[in-house]
Tab-separated table of C-alpha atoms in Angstrom:
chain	number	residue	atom	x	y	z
A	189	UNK	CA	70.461	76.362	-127.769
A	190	UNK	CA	69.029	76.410	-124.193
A	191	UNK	CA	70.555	74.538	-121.162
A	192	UNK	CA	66.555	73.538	-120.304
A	193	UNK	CA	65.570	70.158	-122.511
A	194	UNK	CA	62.983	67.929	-121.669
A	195	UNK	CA	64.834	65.212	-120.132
A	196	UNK	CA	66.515	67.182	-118.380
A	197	UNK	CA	62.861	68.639	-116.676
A	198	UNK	CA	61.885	64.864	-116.546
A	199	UNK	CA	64.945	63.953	-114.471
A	200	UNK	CA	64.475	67.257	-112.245
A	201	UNK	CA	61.016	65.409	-111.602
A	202	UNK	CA	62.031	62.055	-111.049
A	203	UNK	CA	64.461	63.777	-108.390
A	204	UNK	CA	61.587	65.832	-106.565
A	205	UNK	CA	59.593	62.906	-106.799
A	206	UNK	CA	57.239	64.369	-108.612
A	207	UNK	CA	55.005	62.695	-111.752
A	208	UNK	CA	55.064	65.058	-114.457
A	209	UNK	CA	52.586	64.545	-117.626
A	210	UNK	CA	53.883	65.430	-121.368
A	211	UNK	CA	52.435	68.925	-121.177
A	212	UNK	CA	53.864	69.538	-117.905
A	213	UNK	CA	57.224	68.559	-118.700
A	214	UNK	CA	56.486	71.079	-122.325
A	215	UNK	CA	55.416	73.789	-120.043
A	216	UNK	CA	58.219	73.558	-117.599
A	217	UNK	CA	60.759	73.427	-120.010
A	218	UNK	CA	59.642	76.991	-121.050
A	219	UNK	CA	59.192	78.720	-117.908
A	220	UNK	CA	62.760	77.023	-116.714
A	221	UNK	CA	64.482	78.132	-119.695
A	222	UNK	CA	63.316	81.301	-119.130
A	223	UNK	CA	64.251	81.752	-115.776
A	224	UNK	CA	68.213	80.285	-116.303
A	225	UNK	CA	68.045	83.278	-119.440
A	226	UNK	CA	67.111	85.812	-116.964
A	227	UNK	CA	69.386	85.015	-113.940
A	228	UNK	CA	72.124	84.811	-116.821
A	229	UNK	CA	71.767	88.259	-117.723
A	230	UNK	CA	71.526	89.519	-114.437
A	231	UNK	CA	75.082	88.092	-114.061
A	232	UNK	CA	76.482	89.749	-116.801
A	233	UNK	CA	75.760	92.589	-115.585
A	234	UNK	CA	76.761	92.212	-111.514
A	235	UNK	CA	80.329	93.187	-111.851
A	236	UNK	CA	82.770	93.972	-108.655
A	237	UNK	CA	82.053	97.582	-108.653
A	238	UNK	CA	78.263	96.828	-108.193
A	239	UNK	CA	77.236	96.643	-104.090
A	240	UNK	CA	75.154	93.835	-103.928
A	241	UNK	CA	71.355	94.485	-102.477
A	242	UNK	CA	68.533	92.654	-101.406
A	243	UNK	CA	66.101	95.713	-102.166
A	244	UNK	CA	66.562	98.717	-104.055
A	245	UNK	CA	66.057	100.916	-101.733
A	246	UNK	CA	67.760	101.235	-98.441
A	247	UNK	CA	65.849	99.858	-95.773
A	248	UNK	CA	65.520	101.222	-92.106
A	249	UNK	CA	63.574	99.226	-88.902
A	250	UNK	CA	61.649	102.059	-86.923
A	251	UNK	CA	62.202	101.149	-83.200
A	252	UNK	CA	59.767	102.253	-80.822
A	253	UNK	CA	60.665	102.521	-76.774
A	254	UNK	CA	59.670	100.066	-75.202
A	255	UNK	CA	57.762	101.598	-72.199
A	256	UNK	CA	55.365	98.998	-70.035
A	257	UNK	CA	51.701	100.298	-69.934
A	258	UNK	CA	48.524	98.975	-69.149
A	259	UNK	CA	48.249	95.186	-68.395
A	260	UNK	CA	45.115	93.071	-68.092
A	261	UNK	CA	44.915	91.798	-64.658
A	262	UNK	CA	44.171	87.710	-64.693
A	263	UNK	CA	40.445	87.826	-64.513
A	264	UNK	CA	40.292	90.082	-67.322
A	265	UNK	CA	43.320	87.818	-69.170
A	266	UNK	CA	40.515	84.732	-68.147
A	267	UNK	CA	37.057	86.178	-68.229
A	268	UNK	CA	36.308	84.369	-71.898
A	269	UNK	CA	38.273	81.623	-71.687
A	270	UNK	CA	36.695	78.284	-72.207
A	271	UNK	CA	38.495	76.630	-69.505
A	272	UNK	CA	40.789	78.155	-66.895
A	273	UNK	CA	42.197	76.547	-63.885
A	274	UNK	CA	44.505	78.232	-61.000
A	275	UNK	CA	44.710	81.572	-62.551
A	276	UNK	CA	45.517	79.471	-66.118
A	277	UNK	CA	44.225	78.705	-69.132
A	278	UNK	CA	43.254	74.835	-69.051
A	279	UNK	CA	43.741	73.356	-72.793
A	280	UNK	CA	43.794	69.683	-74.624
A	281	UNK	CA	46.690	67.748	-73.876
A	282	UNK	CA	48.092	67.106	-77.506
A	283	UNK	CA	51.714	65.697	-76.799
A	284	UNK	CA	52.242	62.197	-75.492
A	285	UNK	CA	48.669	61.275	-77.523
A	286	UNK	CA	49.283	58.987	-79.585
A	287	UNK	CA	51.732	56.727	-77.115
């Protein structure tokens, strides 16, 4: 018999806040039971011996050197900015609004 019933989708709702219809709460119980079915037989199988992995194959970051090169001077950094004041760009002030 599955762990996944009805009510117990309805109270999951009620807990999330969230209004579920009759066919949602049908659908849900499905898709839930199916996923508590799955993660259950993925731990039958995860035993000590078994490494545990977030991908199944090794990962590796590729690190560049990091070498300074070319930099835009501040008129270039500027030239198509809407506003710019003092060598800056000049935006909206959008903290301290709404006090």
């Amino acid at each position: 018999m599955s762990e996944i019933t009805p009510d117990l989708v309805r109270h999951l709702g009620v807990l999330a806040r969230i209004q579920l219809s009759d066919e949602e709460v049908t659908s849900l119980t499905g898709e839930l039971d199916a996923i508590v079915t799955n993660i259950a037989k993925v731990s039958e199988v995860a035993t000590d011996d078994v490494a545990a992995t977030s991908h199944p194959i090794p990962l590796q970051n590729v690190f560049r050197a990091d070498e300074p090169g070319d930099m835009l001077t501040t008129e270039q950094a500027l030239q198509n900015a809407p506003d710019a004041d003092d060598g800056r760009f000049r935006v909206t002030a959008i903290l301290g609004e709404e006090q």
